[in-house]
PDB file of C-alpha atoms and ligand atoms in Angstrom:
ATOM      1  CA  UNK A  29     127.054 111.690  88.914  1.00 97.00           C
ATOM      2  CA  UNK A  30     123.921 112.267  86.846  1.00 98.00           C
ATOM      3  CA  UNK A  31     121.526 109.308  86.735  1.00 98.00           C
ATOM      4  CA  UNK A  32     118.387 109.060  84.633  1.00 98.00           C
ATOM      5  CA  UNK A  33     115.675 106.655  85.758  1.00 98.00           C
ATOM      6  CA  UNK A  34     112.969 106.007  83.184  1.00 98.00           C
ATOM      7  CA  UNK A  35     109.857 104.766  84.998  1.00 98.00           C
ATOM      8  CA  UNK A  36     111.297 105.944  88.312  1.00 98.00           C
ATOM      9  CA  UNK A  37     108.122 107.126  89.981  1.00 98.00           C
ATOM     10  CA  UNK A  38     106.724 103.848  91.257  1.00 97.00           C
ATOM     11  CA  UNK A  39     107.649 100.295  92.265  1.00 98.00           C
ATOM     12  CA  UNK A  40     111.208  99.215  91.526  1.00 98.00           C
ATOM     13  CA  UNK A  41     112.072 102.479  89.755  1.00 98.00           C
ATOM     14  CA  UNK A  42     111.281 104.457  92.875  1.00 98.00           C
ATOM     15  CA  UNK A  43     113.588 102.213  94.954  1.00 98.00           C
ATOM     16  CA  UNK A  44     116.378 102.859  92.442  1.00 98.00           C
ATOM     17  CA  UNK A  45     115.792 106.617  92.645  1.00 98.00           C
ATOM     18  CA  UNK A  46     115.951 106.487  96.435  1.00 97.00           C
ATOM     19  CA  UNK A  47     119.252 104.569  96.379  1.00 98.00           C
ATOM     20  CA  UNK A  48     120.774 106.950  93.829  1.00 98.00           C
ATOM     21  CA  UNK A  49     119.603 109.979  95.839  1.00 98.00           C
ATOM     22  CA  UNK A  50     121.084 108.457  99.015  1.00 97.00           C
ATOM     23  CA  UNK A  51     124.511 108.193  97.412  1.00 97.00           C
ATOM     24  CA  UNK A  52     124.331 111.801  96.246  1.00 98.00           C
ATOM     25  CA  UNK A  53     123.594 111.470  92.505  1.00 98.00           C
ATOM     26  CA  UNK A  54     121.690 114.115  90.595  1.00 98.00           C
ATOM     27  CA  UNK A  55     118.688 112.054  89.534  1.00 98.00           C
ATOM     28  CA  UNK A  56     116.376 112.802  86.601  1.00 98.00           C
ATOM     29  CA  UNK A  57     113.197 110.773  86.959  1.00 98.00           C
ATOM     30  CA  UNK A  58     110.827 110.147  84.075  1.00 98.00           C
ATOM     31  CA  UNK A  59     107.216 108.979  84.295  1.00 98.00           C
ATOM     32  CA  UNK A  60     103.798 109.978  83.109  1.00 97.00           C
ATOM     33  CA  UNK A  61     102.453 110.936  86.526  1.00 96.00           C
ATOM     34  CA  UNK A  62     104.462 112.694  89.258  1.00 95.00           C
ATOM     35  CA  UNK A  63     105.901 110.636  92.131  1.00 95.00           C
ATOM     36  CA  UNK A  64     103.923 110.222  95.354  1.00 93.00           C
ATOM     37  CA  UNK A  65     104.243 112.637  98.278  1.00 92.00           C
ATOM     38  CA  UNK A  66     106.921 110.573 100.056  1.00 90.00           C
ATOM     39  CA  UNK A  67     109.258 110.972  97.071  1.00 92.00           C
ATOM     40  CA  UNK A  68     108.767 114.646  96.380  1.00 91.00           C
ATOM     41  CA  UNK A  69     111.637 116.872  97.422  1.00 89.00           C
ATOM     42  CA  UNK A  70     114.271 114.122  97.647  1.00 93.00           C
ATOM     43  CA  UNK A  71     117.651 115.909  97.475  1.00 93.00           C
ATOM     44  CA  UNK A  72     119.041 116.131  93.934  1.00 96.00           C
ATOM     45  CA  UNK A  73     115.976 114.520  92.352  1.00 97.00           C
ATOM     46  CA  UNK A  74     113.994 116.175  89.572  1.00 97.00           C
ATOM     47  CA  UNK A  75     110.895 114.765  87.889  1.00 97.00           C
ATOM     48  CA  UNK A  76     110.089 114.998  84.173  1.00 97.00           C
ATOM     49  CA  UNK A  77     106.611 114.131  82.893  1.00 98.00           C
ATOM     50  CA  UNK A  78     106.350 112.484  79.501  1.00 98.00           C
ATOM     51  CA  UNK A  79     104.569 109.576  77.888  1.00 97.00           C
ATOM     52  CA  UNK A  80     107.385 107.435  76.495  1.00 98.00           C
ATOM     53  CA  UNK A  81     105.244 106.434  73.551  1.00 97.00           C
ATOM     54  CA  UNK A  82     105.241 110.040  72.314  1.00 97.00           C
ATOM     55  CA  UNK A  83     108.524 110.023  70.366  1.00 97.00           C
ATOM     56  CA  UNK A  84     108.730 113.765  69.748  1.00 98.00           C
ATOM     57  CA  UNK A  85     108.044 114.724  73.353  1.00 98.00           C
ATOM     58  CA  UNK A  86     110.489 112.109  74.586  1.00 98.00           C
ATOM     59  CA  UNK A  87     113.281 113.596  72.473  1.00 98.00           C
ATOM     60  CA  UNK A  88     112.635 117.064  73.814  1.00 98.00           C
ATOM     61  CA  UNK A  89     112.489 115.838  77.443  1.00 98.00           C
ATOM     62  CA  UNK A  90     115.838 114.046  77.002  1.00 98.00           C
ATOM     63  CA  UNK A  91     117.275 117.317  75.664  1.00 98.00           C
ATOM     64  CA  UNK A  92     115.936 119.197  78.680  1.00 98.00           C
ATOM     65  CA  UNK A  93     117.278 116.573  81.088  1.00 98.00           C
ATOM     66  CA  UNK A  94     120.811 116.952  79.725  1.00 98.00           C
ATOM     67  CA  UNK A  95     120.547 120.749  79.505  1.00 98.00           C
ATOM     68  CA  UNK A  96     119.448 120.871  83.129  1.00 97.00           C
ATOM     69  CA  UNK A  97     121.405 118.059  84.816  1.00 97.00           C
ATOM     70  CA  UNK A  98     124.479 117.893  82.571  1.00 98.00           C
ATOM     71  CA  UNK A  99     125.990 114.893  80.748  1.00 98.00           C
ATOM     72  CA  UNK A 100     124.698 111.570  82.027  1.00 98.00           C
ATOM     73  CA  UNK A 101     126.554 108.746  83.757  1.00 98.00           C
ATOM     74  CA  UNK A 102     123.865 106.165  84.375  1.00 98.00           C
ATOM     75  CA  UNK A 103     120.571 105.388  82.628  1.00 99.00           C
ATOM     76  CA  UNK A 104     118.124 102.857  84.053  1.00 99.00           C
ATOM     77  CA  UNK A 105     115.021 101.763  82.144  1.00 98.00           C
ATOM     78  CA  UNK A 106     112.420 100.366  84.528  1.00 98.00           C
ATOM     79  CA  UNK A 107     109.195 101.291  82.753  1.00 98.00           C
ATOM     80  CA  UNK A 108     106.413  98.777  82.396  1.00 97.00           C
ATOM     81  CA  UNK A 109     103.473  99.028  80.025  1.00 97.00           C
ATOM     82  CA  UNK A 110     100.153  99.387  81.801  1.00 93.00           C
ATOM     83  CA  UNK A 111      97.303 100.755  79.839  1.00 87.00           C
ATOM     84  CA  UNK A 112      94.250 100.234  77.768  1.00 88.00           C
ATOM     85  CA  UNK A 113      94.275  99.139  74.195  1.00 92.00           C
ATOM     86  CA  UNK A 114      96.181  96.454  72.374  1.00 96.00           C
ATOM     87  CA  UNK A 115      98.679  94.894  74.794  1.00 96.00           C
ATOM     88  CA  UNK A 116     101.076  93.801  72.044  1.00 98.00           C
ATOM     89  CA  UNK A 117     101.248  97.305  70.564  1.00 98.00           C
ATOM     90  CA  UNK A 118     101.562  98.840  74.030  1.00 97.00           C
ATOM     91  CA  UNK A 119     104.373  96.510  75.131  1.00 98.00           C
ATOM     92  CA  UNK A 120     106.362  97.069  71.961  1.00 98.00           C
ATOM     93  CA  UNK A 121     105.977 100.852  72.114  1.00 98.00           C
ATOM     94  CA  UNK A 122     106.604 101.272  75.852  1.00 98.00           C
ATOM     95  CA  UNK A 123     109.277  98.650  76.432  1.00 98.00           C
ATOM     96  CA  UNK A 124     111.096  98.097  73.168  1.00 98.00           C
ATOM     97  CA  UNK A 125     110.756 101.218  71.001  1.00 98.00           C
ATOM     98  CA  UNK A 126     111.027 103.655  73.911  1.00 98.00           C
ATOM     99  CA  UNK A 127     114.110 101.850  75.267  1.00 98.00           C
ATOM    100  CA  UNK A 128     115.813 102.130  71.880  1.00 98.00           C
ATOM    101  CA  UNK A 129     114.823 105.806  71.659  1.00 98.00           C
ATOM    102  CA  UNK A 130     116.221 106.592  75.122  1.00 98.00           C
ATOM    103  CA  UNK A 131     119.479 104.692  74.593  1.00 98.00           C
ATOM    104  CA  UNK A 132     120.099 106.192  71.164  1.00 98.00           C
ATOM    105  CA  UNK A 133     118.921 109.628  72.292  1.00 98.00           C
ATOM    106  CA  UNK A 134     121.405 109.669  75.185  1.00 98.00           C
ATOM    107  CA  UNK A 135     124.306 107.637  73.750  1.00 98.00           C
ATOM    108  CA  UNK A 136     126.224 110.782  72.742  1.00 98.00           C
ATOM    109  CA  UNK A 137     125.476 112.575  75.986  1.00 98.00           C
ATOM    110  CA  UNK A 138     127.433 110.483  78.491  1.00 98.00           C
ATOM    111  CA  UNK A 139     130.181 112.146  80.484  1.00 97.00           C
ATOM    112  CA  UNK A 140     133.494 111.184  78.849  1.00 94.00           C
ATOM    113  CA  UNK A 141     136.133 109.308  80.876  1.00 94.00           C
ATOM    114  CA  UNK A 142     133.746 108.591  83.751  1.00 97.00           C
ATOM    115  CA  UNK A 143     131.885 105.531  84.963  1.00 97.00           C
ATOM    116  CA  UNK A 144     129.024 105.121  82.463  1.00 98.00           C
ATOM    117  CA  UNK A 145     126.341 102.454  82.327  1.00 98.00           C
ATOM    118  CA  UNK A 146     122.874 101.579  81.114  1.00 99.00           C
ATOM    119  CA  UNK A 147     120.647  99.013  82.825  1.00 99.00           C
ATOM    120  CA  UNK A 148     117.476  97.649  81.263  1.00 99.00           C
ATOM    121  CA  UNK A 149     115.022  95.890  83.542  1.00 99.00           C
ATOM    122  CA  UNK A 150     113.797  92.731  81.873  1.00 98.00           C
ATOM    123  CA  UNK A 151     112.201  89.829  83.772  1.00 98.00           C
ATOM    124  CA  UNK A 152     112.551  86.093  84.203  1.00 98.00           C
ATOM    125  CA  UNK A 153     109.825  85.952  81.553  1.00 97.00           C
ATOM    126  CA  UNK A 154     112.442  87.246  79.138  1.00 96.00           C
ATOM    127  CA  UNK A 155     113.711  83.651  79.273  1.00 96.00           C
ATOM    128  CA  UNK A 156     110.849  81.543  80.632  1.00 96.00           C
ATOM    129  CA  UNK A 157     107.100  81.388  80.101  1.00 97.00           C
ATOM    130  CA  UNK A 158     104.621  82.673  82.695  1.00 95.00           C
ATOM    131  CA  UNK A 159     101.311  81.927  81.065  1.00 92.00           C
ATOM    132  CA  UNK A 160      99.462  84.509  83.171  1.00 92.00           C
ATOM    133  CA  UNK A 161     101.289  87.260  81.279  1.00 95.00           C
ATOM    134  CA  UNK A 162     100.582  88.225  77.657  1.00 96.00           C
ATOM    135  CA  UNK A 163     102.818  87.182  74.785  1.00 97.00           C
ATOM    136  CA  UNK A 164     103.873  90.788  74.178  1.00 98.00           C
ATOM    137  CA  UNK A 165     105.350  91.047  77.673  1.00 98.00           C
ATOM    138  CA  UNK A 166     107.436  87.920  77.050  1.00 98.00           C
ATOM    139  CA  UNK A 167     108.648  89.107  73.669  1.00 98.00           C
ATOM    140  CA  UNK A 168     109.419  92.612  74.907  1.00 98.00           C
ATOM    141  CA  UNK A 169     111.386  91.321  77.902  1.00 98.00           C
ATOM    142  CA  UNK A 170     113.369  88.950  75.696  1.00 98.00           C
ATOM    143  CA  UNK A 171     114.054  91.791  73.280  1.00 98.00           C
ATOM    144  CA  UNK A 172     115.469  93.897  76.120  1.00 98.00           C
ATOM    145  CA  UNK A 173     118.039  91.178  76.885  1.00 98.00           C
ATOM    146  CA  UNK A 174     119.168  91.125  73.281  1.00 98.00           C
ATOM    147  CA  UNK A 175     119.249  94.928  73.206  1.00 98.00           C
ATOM    148  CA  UNK A 176     121.539  94.865  76.247  1.00 98.00           C
ATOM    149  CA  UNK A 177     123.938  92.580  74.364  1.00 98.00           C
ATOM    150  CA  UNK A 178     123.691  94.613  71.154  1.00 98.00           C
ATOM    151  CA  UNK A 179     124.327  97.964  72.819  1.00 99.00           C
ATOM    152  CA  UNK A 180     127.043  96.505  75.062  1.00 98.00           C
ATOM    153  CA  UNK A 181     129.003  95.786  71.881  1.00 98.00           C
ATOM    154  CA  UNK A 182     128.010  98.988  70.107  1.00 98.00           C
ATOM    155  CA  UNK A 183     128.684 101.334  73.035  1.00 98.00           C
ATOM    156  CA  UNK A 184     131.565  99.469  74.695  1.00 98.00           C
ATOM    157  CA  UNK A 185     134.225 101.418  72.768  1.00 98.00           C
ATOM    158  CA  UNK A 186     132.795 104.597  74.297  1.00 97.00           C
ATOM    159  CA  UNK A 187     133.120 103.125  77.785  1.00 98.00           C
ATOM    160  CA  UNK A 188     129.374 102.648  78.251  1.00 98.00           C
ATOM    161  CA  UNK A 189     128.448  99.331  79.841  1.00 98.00           C
ATOM    162  CA  UNK A 190     124.980  97.878  79.186  1.00 99.00           C
ATOM    163  CA  UNK A 191     123.398  95.109  81.246  1.00 99.00           C
ATOM    164  CA  UNK A 192     119.985  93.543  81.818  1.00 98.00           C
ATOM    165  CA  UNK A 193     118.470  92.711  85.205  1.00 98.00           C
ATOM    166  CA  UNK A 194     115.904  89.886  85.264  1.00 98.00           C
ATOM    167  CA  UNK A 195     113.831  89.920  88.439  1.00 98.00           C
ATOM    168  CA  UNK A 196     111.323  87.286  89.417  1.00 97.00           C
ATOM    169  CA  UNK A 197     108.142  88.448  91.126  1.00 95.00           C
ATOM    170  CA  UNK A 198     109.026  90.964  93.833  1.00 97.00           C
ATOM    171  CA  UNK A 199     107.119  92.711  96.578  1.00 97.00           C
ATOM    172  CA  UNK A 200     106.987  96.466  96.131  1.00 97.00           C
ATOM    173  CA  UNK A 201     105.362  99.087  98.332  1.00 94.00           C
ATOM    174  CA  UNK A 202     102.252  99.083  96.168  1.00 94.00           C
ATOM    175  CA  UNK A 203     101.812  95.297  96.515  1.00 95.00           C
ATOM    176  CA  UNK A 204     103.062  94.687 100.069  1.00 95.00           C
ATOM    177  CA  UNK A 205      99.590  94.657 101.645  1.00 95.00           C
ATOM    178  CA  UNK A 206      98.391  92.169  99.020  1.00 94.00           C
ATOM    179  CA  UNK A 207     101.275  89.751  99.567  1.00 93.00           C
ATOM    180  CA  UNK A 208     101.110  90.103 103.359  1.00 92.00           C
ATOM    181  CA  UNK A 209      97.630  88.579 103.143  1.00 92.00           C
ATOM    182  CA  UNK A 210      98.678  85.741 100.815  1.00 93.00           C
ATOM    183  CA  UNK A 211      99.830  83.165 103.361  1.00 93.00           C
ATOM    184  CA  UNK A 212      99.607  80.193 101.002  1.00 92.00           C
ATOM    185  CA  UNK A 213     101.445  82.015  98.261  1.00 90.00           C
ATOM    186  CA  UNK A 214     104.204  83.028 100.684  1.00 90.00           C
ATOM    187  CA  UNK A 215     104.515  79.387 101.760  1.00 91.00           C
ATOM    188  CA  UNK A 216     104.782  78.320  98.128  1.00 91.00           C
ATOM    189  CA  UNK A 217     107.585  80.779  97.444  1.00 92.00           C
ATOM    190  CA  UNK A 218     109.370  79.688 100.622  1.00 92.00           C
ATOM    191  CA  UNK A 219     109.178  76.065  99.567  1.00 92.00           C
ATOM    192  CA  UNK A 220     110.342  76.526  95.985  1.00 95.00           C
ATOM    193  CA  UNK A 221     112.864  79.381  96.057  1.00 97.00           C
ATOM    194  CA  UNK A 222     116.358  78.283  97.158  1.00 96.00           C
ATOM    195  CA  UNK A 223     116.798  81.493  99.176  1.00 97.00           C
ATOM    196  CA  UNK A 224     113.541  80.678 100.959  1.00 95.00           C
ATOM    197  CA  UNK A 225     111.650  83.947 100.609  1.00 94.00           C
ATOM    198  CA  UNK A 226     109.996  86.242  98.118  1.00 94.00           C
ATOM    199  CA  UNK A 227     112.030  89.038  96.596  1.00 97.00           C
ATOM    200  CA  UNK A 228     111.545  92.705  97.319  1.00 97.00           C
ATOM    201  CA  UNK A 229     112.000  95.607  94.925  1.00 98.00           C
ATOM    202  CA  UNK A 230     115.048  96.564  96.998  1.00 98.00           C
ATOM    203  CA  UNK A 231     116.768  93.276  96.048  1.00 98.00           C
ATOM    204  CA  UNK A 232     116.743  94.308  92.380  1.00 98.00           C
ATOM    205  CA  UNK A 233     117.458  97.966  93.143  1.00 98.00           C
ATOM    206  CA  UNK A 234     120.657  96.927  94.944  1.00 98.00           C
ATOM    207  CA  UNK A 235     121.837  95.034  91.851  1.00 99.00           C
ATOM    208  CA  UNK A 236     121.050  98.032  89.650  1.00 99.00           C
ATOM    209  CA  UNK A 237     122.981 100.316  91.993  1.00 98.00           C
ATOM    210  CA  UNK A 238     125.976  97.967  91.723  1.00 98.00           C
ATOM    211  CA  UNK A 239     125.792  97.853  87.914  1.00 98.00           C
ATOM    212  CA  UNK A 240     125.550 101.654  87.902  1.00 98.00           C
ATOM    213  CA  UNK A 241     128.793 102.116  89.795  1.00 98.00           C
ATOM    214  CA  UNK A 242     132.537 101.856  89.179  1.00 98.00           C
ATOM    215  CA  UNK A 243     132.432  98.545  91.115  1.00 98.00           C
ATOM    216  CA  UNK A 244     130.942  96.929  87.968  1.00 98.00           C
ATOM    217  CA  UNK A 245     133.601  98.473  85.726  1.00 98.00           C
ATOM    218  CA  UNK A 246     134.215  95.319  83.631  1.00 98.00           C
ATOM    219  CA  UNK A 247     130.688  93.902  83.518  1.00 98.00           C
ATOM    220  CA  UNK A 248     128.788  94.414  80.289  1.00 98.00           C
ATOM    221  CA  UNK A 249     126.254  92.612  78.109  1.00 98.00           C
ATOM    222  CA  UNK A 250     125.143  90.383  80.978  1.00 98.00           C
ATOM    223  CA  UNK A 251     121.772  89.113  82.130  1.00 98.00           C
ATOM    224  CA  UNK A 252     121.620  89.131  85.915  1.00 98.00           C
ATOM    225  CA  UNK A 253     118.812  87.007  87.337  1.00 98.00           C
ATOM    226  CA  UNK A 254     117.443  88.305  90.635  1.00 98.00           C
ATOM    227  CA  UNK A 255     115.179  85.378  91.459  1.00 98.00           C
ATOM    228  CA  UNK A 256     116.572  83.789  94.617  1.00 98.00           C
ATOM    229  CA  UNK A 257     117.920  80.905  92.533  1.00 97.00           C
ATOM    230  CA  UNK A 258     114.566  79.419  91.542  1.00 96.00           C
ATOM    231  CA  UNK A 259     115.392  79.347  87.835  1.00 96.00           C
ATOM    232  CA  UNK A 260     118.311  77.022  88.600  1.00 96.00           C
ATOM    233  CA  UNK A 261     115.955  74.189  89.467  1.00 96.00           C
ATOM    234  CA  UNK A 262     114.974  71.614  86.883  1.00 96.00           C
ATOM    235  CA  UNK A 263     111.271  71.094  86.256  1.00 94.00           C
ATOM    236  CA  UNK A 264     111.534  67.728  88.005  1.00 96.00           C
ATOM    237  CA  UNK A 265     113.245  69.200  91.054  1.00 95.00           C
ATOM    238  CA  UNK A 266     110.537  71.838  91.287  1.00 93.00           C
ATOM    239  CA  UNK A 267     107.765  69.261  90.891  1.00 93.00           C
ATOM    240  CA  UNK A 268     109.320  67.101  93.636  1.00 94.00           C
ATOM    241  CA  UNK A 269     109.473  70.073  96.004  1.00 91.00           C
ATOM    242  CA  UNK A 270     105.832  70.899  95.345  1.00 89.00           C
ATOM    243  CA  UNK A 271     104.752  67.302  95.774  1.00 90.00           C
ATOM    244  CA  UNK A 272     107.033  66.978  98.844  1.00 83.00           C
ATOM    245  CA  UNK A 273     108.624  63.834  97.387  1.00 77.00           C
TER     246      UNK A 273
HETATM  247  N1  NAP B 328     106.554  93.704  89.727  1.00 75.06           N
HETATM  248  C1  NAP B 328     107.179  92.559  89.580  1.00 75.06           C
HETATM  249  O1  NAP B 328     107.009  91.603  90.366  1.00 75.06           O
HETATM  250  C2  NAP B 328     108.154  92.387  88.431  1.00 75.06           C
HETATM  251  C3  NAP B 328     108.741  91.133  88.207  1.00 75.06           C
HETATM  252  C4  NAP B 328     109.681  91.006  87.177  1.00 75.06           C
HETATM  253  C5  NAP B 328     110.033  92.111  86.403  1.00 75.06           C
HETATM  254  N2  NAP B 328     109.425  93.308  86.645  1.00 75.06           N
HETATM  255  C6  NAP B 328     109.842  94.463  85.831  1.00 75.06           C
HETATM  256  O2  NAP B 328     110.379  95.427  86.705  1.00 75.06           O
HETATM  257  C7  NAP B 328     110.092  96.741  86.212  1.00 75.06           C
HETATM  258  C8  NAP B 328     109.382  97.549  87.295  1.00 75.06           C
HETATM  259  O3  NAP B 328     108.165  96.902  87.610  1.00 75.06           O
HETATM  260  P1  NAP B 328     107.184  97.585  88.654  1.00 75.06           P
HETATM  261  O4  NAP B 328     106.163  96.554  88.961  1.00 75.06           O
HETATM  262  O5  NAP B 328     107.970  98.201  89.741  1.00 75.06           O
HETATM  263  O6  NAP B 328     106.521  98.718  87.726  1.00 75.06           O
HETATM  264  P2  NAP B 328     105.397  99.798  88.074  1.00 75.06           P
HETATM  265  O7  NAP B 328     105.198  99.897  89.549  1.00 75.06           O
HETATM  266  O8  NAP B 328     104.222  99.502  87.216  1.00 75.06           O
HETATM  267  O9  NAP B 328     106.081 101.172  87.579  1.00 75.06           O
HETATM  268  C9  NAP B 328     106.248 101.379  86.206  1.00 75.06           C
HETATM  269  C10 NAP B 328     106.878 102.732  85.972  1.00 75.06           C
HETATM  270  O10 NAP B 328     106.914 102.972  84.550  1.00 75.06           O
HETATM  271  C11 NAP B 328     106.303 104.237  84.266  1.00 75.06           C
HETATM  272  N3  NAP B 328     105.656 104.167  82.957  1.00 75.06           N
HETATM  273  C12 NAP B 328     104.883 103.162  82.470  1.00 75.06           C
HETATM  274  N4  NAP B 328     104.451 103.465  81.240  1.00 75.06           N
HETATM  275  C13 NAP B 328     104.967 104.687  80.937  1.00 75.06           C
HETATM  276  C14 NAP B 328     104.881 105.559  79.809  1.00 75.06           C
HETATM  277  N5  NAP B 328     104.174 105.223  78.718  1.00 75.06           N
HETATM  278  N6  NAP B 328     105.538 106.732  79.850  1.00 75.06           N
HETATM  279  C15 NAP B 328     106.248 107.083  80.947  1.00 75.06           C
HETATM  280  N7  NAP B 328     106.383 106.313  82.039  1.00 75.06           N
HETATM  281  C16 NAP B 328     105.736 105.124  82.031  1.00 75.06           C
HETATM  282  C17 NAP B 328     105.297 104.411  85.397  1.00 75.06           C
HETATM  283  O11 NAP B 328     104.946 105.759  85.518  1.00 75.06           O
HETATM  284  P3  NAP B 328     103.371 106.175  85.384  1.00 75.06           P
HETATM  285  O12 NAP B 328     102.684 105.421  86.490  1.00 75.06           O
HETATM  286  O13 NAP B 328     103.365 107.641  85.533  1.00 75.06           O
HETATM  287  O14 NAP B 328     102.959 105.702  84.024  1.00 75.06           O
HETATM  288  C18 NAP B 328     106.107 103.892  86.583  1.00 75.06           C
HETATM  289  O15 NAP B 328     107.010 104.866  87.045  1.00 75.06           O
HETATM  290  C19 NAP B 328     109.259  96.548  84.943  1.00 75.06           C
HETATM  291  O16 NAP B 328     110.107  96.630  83.828  1.00 75.06           O
HETATM  292  C20 NAP B 328     108.698  95.145  85.101  1.00 75.06           C
HETATM  293  O17 NAP B 328     108.412  94.537  83.877  1.00 75.06           O
HETATM  294  C21 NAP B 328     108.506  93.484  87.625  1.00 75.06           C
END
């Protein structure tokens, strides 16, 4: 199986790459900067450097990925805009426009008659408001959910499933030291999340691995929340938990 992970060099994307490598996929990883030392030389994994906001370079990297690794089976889009400049413009270019470019650039290059899937990584802020995050992040994440539905219908006849994963805040390697020191924050998550703990990047990576497998053969156009159940609570229920009423 040939899997392409866009934004696979850090955080959640790196966890996905590790899981795909473990199960023996050929993995094409895209990012601006190369992966860290621990992820260099993973069997079957090859890194491609490109800035997703450069449309022409992106097209040529996608061509090279298929020429080198063969037709694709799974495409996961995990990238997150981080940069200087206008956040709205950056979010739209990195999350929305680049996702469309990758999906449409690879749609004709899936391996026929095999398990084929695309996963876009949205966020709970695709549906809810987290006022610490900019409006562009919210709009981009919501757009990804609608793109998953749109492409699920458009690409379904070709056997390509398309789903969105919506994580809540998760601990990743880069943030583990920070959260380990946040005792009050940990206690807050424990109190409010039905599953009683914060998420890890691996929790979402496991869902992505499932969606990118024959086990999810009839699942398409769905939004899968990976938030420990916290979004199930009404505002009142949440307020009562916080106030210990
Ligand atoms: N962290 C959370 O708690 C959380 C919660 C909910 C949802 N999410 C979502 O989960 C996904 C992963 O989050 P994360 O925190 O793991 O992300 P991250 O650590 O910031 O990693 C982002 C990845 O995207 C790549 N990337 C970003 N801009 C790029 C560009 N212009 N061109 C090429 N590659 C680019 C980065 O590579 P470079 O470093 O080389 O640019 C990196 O590999 C994101 O979609 C995020 O919105 C995260």
